[in-house]
Amino acid sequence: MRVLLISLFSFLFLISCSSNDQELFEADIIVYGGTSSAITAAIQAKKMGKSVLVVSPDIHLGGLSSGGLGFTDTGNKAVIGGLAREFYHRVYLHYAQDSAWKWQTRDEYGNKGQGTPAIDGENRTMWIFEPHVAEQVFEDFVQEYGLEIHRNEWLDRVKGVQKAEGKITEIQTLSGKRYRGKVFIDATYEGDLMAAAGVNYTVGRESNAQYRETWNGVQVGVFQHNHYFYDSISAYRITGDPSSGLLPEISSEPPGQNGEGDHRLQAYNFRMALSRHPDNRVPFPRPENYDSTRYELLARVYAAGWDETFWKFDPIPNLKTDTNNHGPFSTDYIGKNYAYPEASYEERQAIIQAHEDYQKGLMYFLGNDARVPEKVREQMAQYGLAKDEFVDNGNWPHQIYVREARRMLGAYVMTEHDVLGAKDVPHSVGMGSYSLDSHNTQRFVTAGGFVQNEGDIGVHPKQPYSISYGTLLPKKEECTNLLVPVCVSSSHTAFGSIRMEPVFMILGQSAAAAAVLAIEQGIAVQDLAYEKLRKVLLEEKQVLEN
């Protein structure tokens, strides 16, 4: 009997080990995230001969690049190199085919981009595209480079990161899968791996005093885009009567003093793909929880004479739009995302659903409510959700626009001084050029009882600027084998420029190159000699300085 029990225990032990081994995956580099940055990082690792695993909480790859943001925020496209430029080249090749133009001809489309032609024939790049085209480009990358992607795998943020001697040794997802690697890359919009690894970070806006900046912190009365209330509109349910209470979507909190830091985040929204073709258009449905009173503030904006509804229905191919926020009351759900970076997965899903409910209700309101001018309703009737986009999600984007969440406090903190050219940036791993761009962070009541927005910033750099390798690195005492190419080490204002999809692709590629070199030399990522990294990046056609 004793021999039988020993044999039984041995068998069970072997079964247990086999089961655990089946749930253990190893590679030189583990990339956490499914964003555009994650895919370029994985490609670069493969190009340099290292094994790599992409652990993606997302099913669809590409983040915002495939999630509706097709009207690319390029800035100066000359500084977009490497795999980022290859992505836009492949988009160009797709639209060079006649078969790509199903709902309109190439000539009917025109060539409007954001500060640049959509189609650059001379450089064989295209900067404006449909969401499903971008996703297919990323999937083509996956097939071409043989990337191993583990989808729908969510980091266990409580106990899923194992560290030893200052290094991450293993991460575990909620499904029980474990991933061991030599270097890890957090390429998520939220910075979940970074945070779970014990790396310091910040959320919200710093005070101007912290880094001697001008455009950080609270910015009451600063209007640099068209996202403010032009007219004096009462904040109360009964105009001019504070006792009647505030209208929906207005905060009762005071805005704070200009220049002081706070916990607030610039607003999120969904970048909807809308269609104007009758055969590819899904009418905006009336949401089950629709409440027209929450859009009373917009009705008052119309009554005051505002008429810019369609200003940011930006055209993408095939009679579609990348529809973004515009005006004082639009698709940005202002003030409803503050908890998102630190929230649990379940809490984040509730926040995302609240944004979806708000935005779907807004679209229905625009098309159907009598308080909306008739000419707006008539034009809205020409639009609907694109039937051939996001087909497994009711034609709704699968990615909310996380404009900003956590930001690492790393080896080098980029500030507006770096972005605006007031100082030289050391150890460039890529370049940015877009404006210091923050959407509104709050909607409040003025002393006079009127409603106003706050937080919208748009300050243009004089020229493109370099982004330091140190922005990708935690402090060495915190973690020696992690790189962070999305939630980079920067102030709120600097991140407003860095946070563009082409830049995230650039930084993902550079992070992976650094990871490979650190592995080959057996050193901490912080100890990598910059000249060695620079040589590789230039060979990979990254643009590092003006």
Coordinates of C-alpha atoms in Angstrom, one line a residue:
M1 CA 0.0 0.0 0.0
R2 CA 2.8 2.4 0.9
V3 CA 4.5 1.8 -2.5
L4 CA 1.1 2.4 -4.2
L5 CA 0.7 5.7 -2.4
I6 CA 4.2 6.8 -3.3
S7 CA 3.5 5.9 -6.9
L8 CA 0.2 7.8 -6.8
F9 CA 1.8 10.9 -5.3
S10 CA 4.6 10.7 -7.9
F11 CA 2.1 10.5 -10.7
L12 CA 0.1 13.5 -9.3
F13 CA 3.3 15.5 -8.9
L14 CA 4.3 14.8 -12.5
I15 CA 0.9 15.8 -13.7
S16 CA 1.1 19.0 -11.7
C17 CA 4.5 19.9 -13.1
S18 CA 3.4 19.1 -16.6
S19 CA 0.3 21.4 -16.1
N20 CA 2.5 24.2 -14.7
D21 CA 5.0 23.8 -17.5
Q22 CA 2.2 24.2 -20.0
E23 CA 1.3 27.5 -18.4
L24 CA 4.9 28.7 -18.4
F25 CA 6.3 30.6 -21.4
E26 CA 9.8 32.0 -21.8
A27 CA 11.4 34.4 -24.2
D28 CA 14.3 36.8 -24.2
I29 CA 11.9 39.8 -24.2
I30 CA 8.3 39.9 -22.9
V31 CA 6.2 42.8 -24.3
Y32 CA 3.1 43.6 -22.3
G33 CA 0.4 45.3 -24.3
G34 CA -1.3 45.2 -27.7
T35 CA -0.7 48.8 -28.8
S36 CA 1.1 50.0 -31.9
S37 CA 4.2 50.5 -29.7
A38 CA 4.0 46.9 -28.5
I39 CA 4.0 45.5 -32.1
T40 CA 7.0 47.7 -33.2
A41 CA 8.9 46.6 -30.1
A42 CA 8.3 42.9 -30.9
I43 CA 9.3 43.3 -34.5
Q44 CA 12.5 45.0 -33.6
A45 CA 13.4 42.3 -31.1
K46 CA 12.8 39.7 -33.8
K47 CA 14.8 41.6 -36.3
M48 CA 17.8 41.6 -33.9
G49 CA 17.6 37.8 -33.4
K50 CA 15.9 37.6 -30.0
S51 CA 12.9 35.6 -29.0
V52 CA 9.9 37.7 -28.0
L53 CA 6.4 37.1 -26.6
V54 CA 3.7 39.7 -26.8
V55 CA 1.3 39.4 -23.9
S56 CA -1.7 41.4 -24.9
P57 CA -4.8 42.2 -22.9
D58 CA -6.3 43.2 -26.2
I59 CA -7.7 40.9 -28.8
H60 CA -7.3 43.5 -31.5
L61 CA -3.8 44.8 -32.1
G62 CA -2.7 48.4 -32.7
G63 CA -4.4 50.3 -29.9
L64 CA -5.7 53.7 -31.1
S65 CA -4.0 53.3 -34.5
S66 CA -6.5 50.6 -35.3
G67 CA -9.1 51.8 -32.9
G68 CA -10.5 54.8 -34.8
L69 CA -7.6 57.3 -34.8
G70 CA -7.1 57.3 -38.5
F71 CA -6.6 61.0 -39.0
T72 CA -3.0 60.8 -37.8
D73 CA -1.5 63.4 -35.6
T74 CA 1.7 63.5 -37.5
G75 CA 3.3 66.9 -36.7
N76 CA 6.4 67.1 -38.9
K77 CA 6.3 63.8 -40.8
A78 CA 10.0 64.1 -41.7
V79 CA 11.0 62.9 -38.2
I80 CA 8.9 59.8 -38.3
G81 CA 11.3 57.0 -39.3
G82 CA 12.0 53.3 -38.7
L83 CA 9.1 50.9 -38.3
A84 CA 6.6 53.8 -37.8
R85 CA 7.3 55.0 -41.3
E86 CA 7.1 51.4 -42.6
F87 CA 3.6 51.2 -41.1
Y88 CA 2.5 54.3 -43.0
H89 CA 4.2 53.0 -46.1
R90 CA 2.2 49.8 -45.9
V91 CA -1.0 51.9 -45.5
Y92 CA 0.0 53.7 -48.7
L93 CA 0.5 50.4 -50.6
H94 CA -3.0 49.2 -49.5
Y95 CA -4.7 52.3 -50.9
A96 CA -2.6 52.1 -54.1
Q97 CA -4.9 49.2 -55.0
D98 CA -8.1 49.9 -56.8
S99 CA -9.8 47.3 -54.7
A100 CA -9.2 49.4 -51.5
W101 CA -11.7 52.0 -52.7
K102 CA -15.0 50.3 -52.2
W103 CA -17.3 53.2 -51.2
Q104 CA -15.8 56.0 -53.1
T105 CA -13.1 56.5 -55.7
R106 CA -9.6 57.7 -54.9
D107 CA -10.3 61.0 -56.8
E108 CA -13.5 61.6 -54.8
Y109 CA -11.6 61.2 -51.6
G110 CA -9.3 64.1 -52.1
N111 CA -6.1 64.4 -50.1
K112 CA -6.7 66.2 -46.9
G113 CA -4.5 65.3 -43.9
Q114 CA -3.8 67.0 -40.6
G115 CA -1.3 69.6 -41.7
T116 CA 0.0 67.4 -44.4
P117 CA -1.4 65.6 -47.5
A118 CA -3.1 62.4 -46.7
I119 CA -1.3 60.6 -49.5
D120 CA 2.3 61.4 -50.0
G121 CA 3.2 59.9 -53.3
E122 CA 6.7 61.2 -53.3
N123 CA 7.6 59.5 -50.1
R124 CA 5.2 56.6 -50.6
T125 CA 3.4 57.1 -47.3
M126 CA -0.2 57.6 -46.3
W127 CA -1.2 59.2 -43.0
I128 CA -5.0 58.8 -43.1
F129 CA -6.7 55.4 -43.1
E130 CA -9.6 53.3 -42.0
P131 CA -9.4 51.4 -38.7
H132 CA -9.6 47.9 -40.3
V133 CA -6.8 48.7 -42.7
A134 CA -4.5 49.7 -39.8
E135 CA -5.4 46.5 -37.9
Q136 CA -4.6 44.4 -41.0
V137 CA -1.2 46.0 -41.4
F138 CA -0.4 45.0 -37.8
E139 CA -1.7 41.5 -38.4
D140 CA 0.5 41.4 -41.5
F141 CA 3.5 42.3 -39.4
V142 CA 2.6 39.5 -37.0
Q143 CA 2.5 36.9 -39.8
E144 CA 5.6 38.2 -41.6
Y145 CA 7.8 38.3 -38.5
G146 CA 6.3 35.2 -36.9
L147 CA 5.4 37.0 -33.8
E148 CA 3.8 35.0 -31.0
I149 CA 0.9 36.9 -29.5
H150 CA -1.0 35.8 -26.4
R151 CA -4.3 37.7 -26.6
N152 CA -6.8 38.5 -24.0
E153 CA -4.2 38.0 -21.3
W154 CA -4.5 40.4 -18.4
L155 CA -1.7 41.0 -16.0
D156 CA -2.5 40.1 -12.4
R157 CA -1.8 43.5 -11.0
V158 CA -1.9 42.4 -7.4
K159 CA 0.5 39.5 -7.3
G160 CA 1.5 38.8 -10.9
V161 CA 4.9 40.4 -10.9
Q162 CA 7.9 38.5 -9.4
K163 CA 11.1 40.4 -8.8
A164 CA 14.6 39.4 -7.6
E165 CA 17.6 41.5 -7.1
G166 CA 16.0 44.5 -8.8
K167 CA 14.8 42.6 -11.8
I168 CA 11.4 41.4 -13.0
T169 CA 11.8 37.6 -13.3
E170 CA 8.3 36.6 -14.2
I171 CA 4.8 38.0 -14.7
Q172 CA 1.5 36.1 -14.4
T173 CA -1.8 36.9 -16.0
L174 CA -5.3 36.4 -14.5
S175 CA -5.7 33.2 -16.5
G176 CA -2.7 31.6 -14.7
K177 CA -0.2 31.8 -17.5
R178 CA 3.3 32.8 -16.5
Y179 CA 5.9 34.6 -18.6
R180 CA 9.6 34.6 -17.9
G181 CA 12.0 36.9 -19.7
K182 CA 15.3 38.7 -19.5
V183 CA 13.9 42.1 -20.3
F184 CA 10.3 43.3 -20.1
I185 CA 8.6 46.1 -22.0
D186 CA 5.4 47.8 -20.8
A187 CA 3.8 49.1 -23.9
T188 CA 0.3 49.7 -22.4
Y189 CA -1.5 53.0 -22.3
E190 CA -2.1 52.6 -18.6
G191 CA 1.4 51.5 -17.4
D192 CA 0.1 48.5 -15.4
L193 CA 3.3 46.4 -15.6
M194 CA 5.4 49.4 -14.6
A195 CA 3.2 50.1 -11.6
A196 CA 2.9 46.5 -10.5
A197 CA 6.7 46.3 -10.7
G198 CA 7.1 49.0 -8.0
V199 CA 8.3 51.7 -10.4
N200 CA 7.4 55.2 -9.3
Y201 CA 5.0 57.2 -11.4
T202 CA 2.6 60.2 -11.3
V203 CA -1.0 60.8 -12.3
G204 CA -2.5 64.1 -13.1
R205 CA -0.9 67.5 -13.6
E206 CA 2.2 68.8 -11.9
S207 CA 2.3 72.4 -10.6
N208 CA 4.1 74.8 -12.8
A209 CA 6.5 75.3 -9.9
Q210 CA 7.7 71.7 -9.9
Y211 CA 9.6 71.9 -13.2
R212 CA 9.4 75.7 -13.7
E213 CA 6.9 75.3 -16.5
T214 CA 4.3 77.6 -17.9
W215 CA 1.5 75.3 -19.3
N216 CA 1.2 72.8 -16.6
G217 CA -1.3 72.6 -13.7
V218 CA -4.7 74.4 -13.7
Q219 CA -5.2 76.8 -16.7
V220 CA -8.5 78.7 -16.0
G221 CA -9.2 81.2 -18.7
V222 CA -6.6 79.8 -21.2
F223 CA -8.3 79.0 -24.5
Q224 CA -6.0 77.7 -27.2
H225 CA -8.4 75.6 -29.2
N226 CA -12.1 75.9 -29.8
H227 CA -13.2 73.8 -26.9
Y228 CA -14.6 76.4 -24.5
F229 CA -17.9 78.2 -24.0
Y230 CA -17.9 81.3 -26.2
D231 CA -21.0 82.7 -24.6
S232 CA -22.2 83.2 -21.1
I233 CA -24.3 80.1 -20.5
S234 CA -26.0 79.5 -17.2
A235 CA -24.7 76.4 -15.4
Y236 CA -28.1 75.8 -13.6
R237 CA -31.1 73.8 -14.5
I238 CA -33.2 76.9 -14.3
T239 CA -31.2 79.7 -15.9
G240 CA -29.7 82.0 -13.3
D241 CA -31.1 80.1 -10.4
P242 CA -28.4 78.3 -8.3
S243 CA -31.1 76.7 -6.1
S244 CA -32.3 74.6 -9.0
G245 CA -29.0 72.7 -9.1
L246 CA -26.4 72.2 -11.7
L247 CA -27.1 70.9 -15.2
P248 CA -25.7 67.4 -15.9
E249 CA -22.0 67.0 -16.8
I250 CA -20.9 70.0 -14.7
S251 CA -18.7 69.6 -11.7
S252 CA -19.6 71.3 -8.4
E253 CA -15.9 71.4 -7.4
P254 CA -13.9 74.6 -7.6
P255 CA -11.4 74.6 -10.5
G256 CA -8.4 75.5 -8.4
Q257 CA -5.8 78.2 -8.8
N258 CA -3.9 78.6 -12.0
G259 CA -0.6 76.8 -12.1
E260 CA -1.3 74.5 -9.2
G261 CA -1.1 70.7 -9.7
D262 CA -4.1 68.4 -9.3
H263 CA -5.2 64.8 -9.8
R264 CA -7.3 65.6 -12.9
L265 CA -6.8 64.0 -16.3
Q266 CA -7.5 65.3 -19.8
A267 CA -10.7 63.9 -21.1
Y268 CA -11.1 60.6 -22.9
N269 CA -13.5 59.7 -25.8
F270 CA -14.0 57.2 -28.6
R271 CA -12.7 58.1 -32.0
M272 CA -15.7 56.9 -34.0
A273 CA -15.6 55.7 -37.6
L274 CA -18.7 57.1 -39.2
S275 CA -19.9 56.4 -42.7
R276 CA -21.8 58.6 -45.2
H277 CA -22.5 55.8 -47.6
P278 CA -26.1 54.6 -47.4
D279 CA -25.1 50.9 -47.9
N280 CA -22.4 51.1 -45.2
R281 CA -24.2 53.1 -42.6
V282 CA -25.7 51.9 -39.4
P283 CA -28.2 54.5 -37.9
F284 CA -27.4 55.7 -34.4
P285 CA -29.6 53.7 -32.1
R286 CA -31.4 55.1 -29.1
P287 CA -29.5 53.8 -26.1
E288 CA -31.5 51.9 -23.6
N289 CA -30.5 54.3 -20.8
Y290 CA -30.9 57.4 -22.9
D291 CA -31.7 60.6 -21.0
S292 CA -32.0 63.7 -23.2
T293 CA -31.7 66.0 -20.2
R294 CA -28.0 65.3 -19.8
Y295 CA -27.4 67.1 -23.1
E296 CA -29.3 70.3 -22.2
L297 CA -26.1 72.1 -22.0
L298 CA -25.4 71.4 -25.7
A299 CA -28.9 72.6 -26.5
R300 CA -28.1 75.9 -24.9
V301 CA -24.9 76.1 -26.9
Y302 CA -26.9 75.8 -30.1
A303 CA -29.5 78.3 -28.8
A304 CA -26.6 80.8 -28.4
G305 CA -25.7 80.4 -32.1
W306 CA -22.9 78.0 -32.2
D307 CA -22.8 76.0 -35.5
E308 CA -19.5 74.1 -35.7
T309 CA -20.9 70.6 -35.1
F310 CA -19.1 68.9 -38.0
W311 CA -15.7 70.6 -37.7
K312 CA -13.9 67.4 -36.5
F313 CA -15.7 64.9 -38.7
D314 CA -12.4 64.4 -40.4
P315 CA -12.5 62.5 -43.7
I316 CA -10.8 59.1 -44.0
P317 CA -11.1 56.9 -47.1
N318 CA -14.4 55.4 -48.3
L319 CA -16.8 58.1 -47.2
K320 CA -15.9 57.6 -43.6
T321 CA -14.7 59.9 -40.8
D322 CA -12.4 59.8 -37.8
T323 CA -14.8 61.8 -35.6
N324 CA -13.1 63.6 -32.7
N325 CA -14.1 66.1 -30.0
H326 CA -14.8 69.7 -31.1
G327 CA -16.4 72.7 -29.4
P328 CA -17.5 73.4 -25.8
F329 CA -19.7 70.3 -25.5
S330 CA -18.8 67.3 -27.6
T331 CA -17.5 63.7 -27.5
D332 CA -15.0 64.3 -24.7
Y333 CA -16.6 63.1 -21.5
I334 CA -14.9 65.7 -19.3
G335 CA -14.1 64.9 -15.7
K336 CA -15.3 61.3 -15.8
N337 CA -11.9 59.5 -16.1
Y338 CA -9.9 60.6 -13.1
A339 CA -10.1 57.2 -11.4
Y340 CA -9.2 55.3 -14.5
P341 CA -5.4 54.8 -14.2
E342 CA -5.5 53.3 -10.7
A343 CA -8.9 51.5 -11.1
S344 CA -9.4 47.8 -11.1
Y345 CA -10.2 46.1 -14.4
E346 CA -13.8 45.9 -13.4
E347 CA -13.9 49.6 -12.4
R348 CA -12.2 50.6 -15.6
Q349 CA -14.8 48.7 -17.6
A350 CA -17.5 50.6 -15.8
I351 CA -15.7 53.9 -16.7
I352 CA -15.4 52.8 -20.3
Q353 CA -19.1 51.8 -20.4
A354 CA -20.1 55.2 -19.0
H355 CA -18.1 56.9 -21.8
E356 CA -19.8 54.7 -24.4
D357 CA -23.2 55.4 -23.0
Y358 CA -22.5 59.2 -22.9
Q359 CA -21.2 59.3 -26.5
K360 CA -23.9 57.1 -28.0
G361 CA -26.5 59.2 -26.3
L362 CA -24.9 62.3 -27.7
M363 CA -25.0 61.0 -31.2
Y364 CA -28.7 60.1 -30.9
F365 CA -29.4 63.5 -29.4
L366 CA -27.7 65.3 -32.3
G367 CA -29.8 63.4 -34.8
N368 CA -33.2 63.4 -33.1
D369 CA -33.8 66.1 -30.5
A370 CA -35.9 69.1 -31.5
R371 CA -33.6 71.4 -29.5
V372 CA -30.8 70.6 -32.1
P373 CA -31.1 72.9 -35.1
E374 CA -32.9 71.3 -38.0
K375 CA -29.9 71.8 -40.4
V376 CA -27.7 69.8 -38.0
R377 CA -30.3 67.0 -37.6
E378 CA -30.6 66.8 -41.4
Q379 CA -26.9 66.5 -41.8
M380 CA -26.6 64.0 -39.0
A381 CA -29.1 61.8 -40.9
Q382 CA -26.4 61.4 -43.5
Y383 CA -24.0 59.7 -41.0
G384 CA -24.1 56.5 -39.1
L385 CA -21.6 54.0 -37.6
A386 CA -19.5 52.4 -40.4
K387 CA -21.0 48.9 -41.0
D388 CA -17.6 47.4 -42.0
E389 CA -15.7 48.7 -39.0
F390 CA -15.4 47.0 -35.5
V391 CA -17.8 44.3 -36.8
D392 CA -17.4 42.2 -33.6
N393 CA -18.3 45.1 -31.3
G394 CA -21.5 46.5 -32.8
N395 CA -19.4 48.8 -35.0
W396 CA -18.2 50.7 -32.0
P397 CA -14.4 51.2 -31.4
H398 CA -12.8 48.6 -29.3
Q399 CA -10.3 51.0 -27.8
I400 CA -11.2 54.1 -25.7
Y401 CA -8.9 57.0 -26.3
V402 CA -6.7 56.9 -23.1
R403 CA -5.0 60.3 -23.8
E404 CA -3.1 60.1 -20.6
A405 CA -2.9 57.8 -17.6
R406 CA 0.2 57.0 -15.5
R407 CA 3.5 58.6 -16.4
M408 CA 6.7 57.1 -15.1
L409 CA 9.1 59.1 -12.9
G410 CA 12.2 57.7 -14.6
A411 CA 15.8 58.4 -15.2
Y412 CA 15.0 61.5 -17.2
V413 CA 11.9 63.6 -17.0
M414 CA 10.9 65.3 -20.3
T415 CA 9.3 68.7 -19.6
E416 CA 8.0 71.5 -21.8
H417 CA 11.5 73.0 -21.8
D418 CA 12.7 70.0 -23.7
V419 CA 9.7 70.0 -26.1
L420 CA 9.8 73.7 -26.8
G421 CA 13.6 73.7 -27.5
A422 CA 14.8 75.6 -24.4
K423 CA 17.3 72.9 -23.6
D424 CA 19.3 70.2 -25.4
V425 CA 17.9 66.7 -24.9
P426 CA 20.5 64.0 -24.2
H427 CA 20.6 60.5 -25.8
S428 CA 17.9 60.8 -28.4
V429 CA 15.9 57.6 -29.2
G430 CA 13.4 59.3 -31.5
M431 CA 11.7 62.6 -32.2
G432 CA 8.4 64.3 -31.6
S433 CA 7.0 67.5 -33.2
Y434 CA 3.3 67.8 -32.3
S435 CA 2.0 70.7 -30.1
L436 CA 1.7 70.5 -26.4
D437 CA -1.8 69.2 -26.7
S438 CA -4.1 68.7 -23.7
H439 CA -7.8 68.3 -23.9
N440 CA -10.0 69.8 -21.2
T441 CA -9.8 68.3 -17.7
Q442 CA -12.8 69.8 -16.0
R443 CA -16.1 71.6 -16.6
F444 CA -16.9 74.0 -13.7
V445 CA -19.1 76.9 -12.6
T446 CA -17.6 80.4 -12.7
A447 CA -18.2 83.0 -10.0
G448 CA -20.9 84.5 -12.2
G449 CA -22.8 81.2 -12.3
F450 CA -21.8 80.4 -15.9
V451 CA -20.3 77.1 -17.2
Q452 CA -16.8 76.9 -18.5
N453 CA -14.2 74.3 -19.4
E454 CA -10.6 74.2 -18.3
G455 CA -7.4 72.4 -19.3
D456 CA -7.3 72.8 -23.1
I457 CA -3.7 73.6 -24.2
G458 CA -2.1 73.8 -27.7
V459 CA 1.4 75.3 -27.8
H460 CA 3.5 74.5 -30.9
P461 CA 7.2 73.8 -30.7
K462 CA 9.3 75.9 -33.0
Q463 CA 10.9 72.7 -34.4
P464 CA 10.9 68.9 -33.8
Y465 CA 12.6 67.8 -30.6
S466 CA 14.5 64.8 -29.5
I467 CA 13.2 62.3 -26.8
S468 CA 15.7 61.1 -24.3
Y469 CA 16.5 57.4 -23.8
G470 CA 16.1 58.2 -20.1
T471 CA 12.4 58.7 -20.5
L472 CA 12.0 55.0 -21.2
L473 CA 14.0 53.9 -18.1
P474 CA 12.9 53.5 -14.5
K475 CA 15.4 54.6 -12.0
K476 CA 18.0 51.9 -11.6
E477 CA 17.2 51.3 -8.0
E478 CA 13.6 50.5 -8.9
C479 CA 14.0 48.0 -11.8
T480 CA 16.9 47.2 -14.1
N481 CA 15.2 45.2 -16.8
L482 CA 12.1 47.2 -17.7
L483 CA 11.5 49.7 -20.5
V484 CA 8.4 51.9 -20.8
P485 CA 7.8 53.4 -24.3
V486 CA 4.2 54.7 -23.8
C487 CA 3.8 55.9 -20.2
V488 CA 7.1 57.6 -20.5
S489 CA 8.8 59.7 -17.9
S490 CA 7.5 63.2 -18.6
S491 CA 5.5 66.1 -17.2
H492 CA 1.8 66.5 -18.2
T493 CA 2.7 69.2 -20.7
A494 CA 5.5 67.3 -22.4
F495 CA 3.4 64.2 -22.6
G496 CA 0.8 66.2 -24.4
S497 CA 3.2 66.3 -27.4
I498 CA 4.9 62.9 -27.0
R499 CA 1.6 61.0 -26.7
M500 CA 1.0 60.6 -30.5
E501 CA 0.7 57.2 -32.1
P502 CA 3.7 57.6 -34.5
V503 CA 5.9 58.5 -31.5
F504 CA 4.7 55.5 -29.6
M505 CA 5.7 53.3 -32.5
I506 CA 9.1 55.0 -32.7
L507 CA 9.7 54.6 -28.9
G508 CA 8.6 51.0 -28.9
Q509 CA 11.1 50.1 -31.6
S510 CA 13.9 52.0 -29.8
A511 CA 13.0 50.3 -26.5
A512 CA 13.3 46.9 -28.0
A513 CA 16.7 47.7 -29.6
A514 CA 17.9 48.8 -26.2
A515 CA 16.5 45.6 -24.6
V516 CA 18.4 43.4 -27.1
L517 CA 21.7 45.2 -26.5
A518 CA 21.3 45.0 -22.8
I519 CA 20.7 41.2 -23.0
E520 CA 23.6 40.7 -25.2
Q521 CA 25.9 42.5 -22.9
G522 CA 24.4 41.1 -19.7
I523 CA 23.8 44.6 -18.2
A524 CA 21.0 46.7 -16.8
V525 CA 19.1 48.7 -19.3
Q526 CA 20.3 51.8 -17.5
D527 CA 24.0 50.9 -18.1
L528 CA 23.8 50.6 -21.8
A529 CA 26.3 52.8 -23.6
Y530 CA 24.2 55.2 -25.7
E531 CA 26.6 55.2 -28.6
K532 CA 25.9 51.5 -29.2
L533 CA 22.2 52.1 -29.1
R534 CA 22.5 55.1 -31.4
K535 CA 24.4 53.1 -34.0
V536 CA 21.6 50.5 -34.1
L537 CA 18.8 53.0 -34.3
L538 CA 20.4 54.9 -37.1
E539 CA 20.9 51.6 -39.0
E540 CA 17.1 51.0 -38.5
K541 CA 16.4 54.4 -40.0
Q542 CA 15.2 56.1 -36.9
V543 CA 15.4 59.9 -37.0
L544 CA 17.2 61.1 -33.9
E545 CA 17.8 64.8 -34.3
N546 CA 17.3 67.8 -36.6

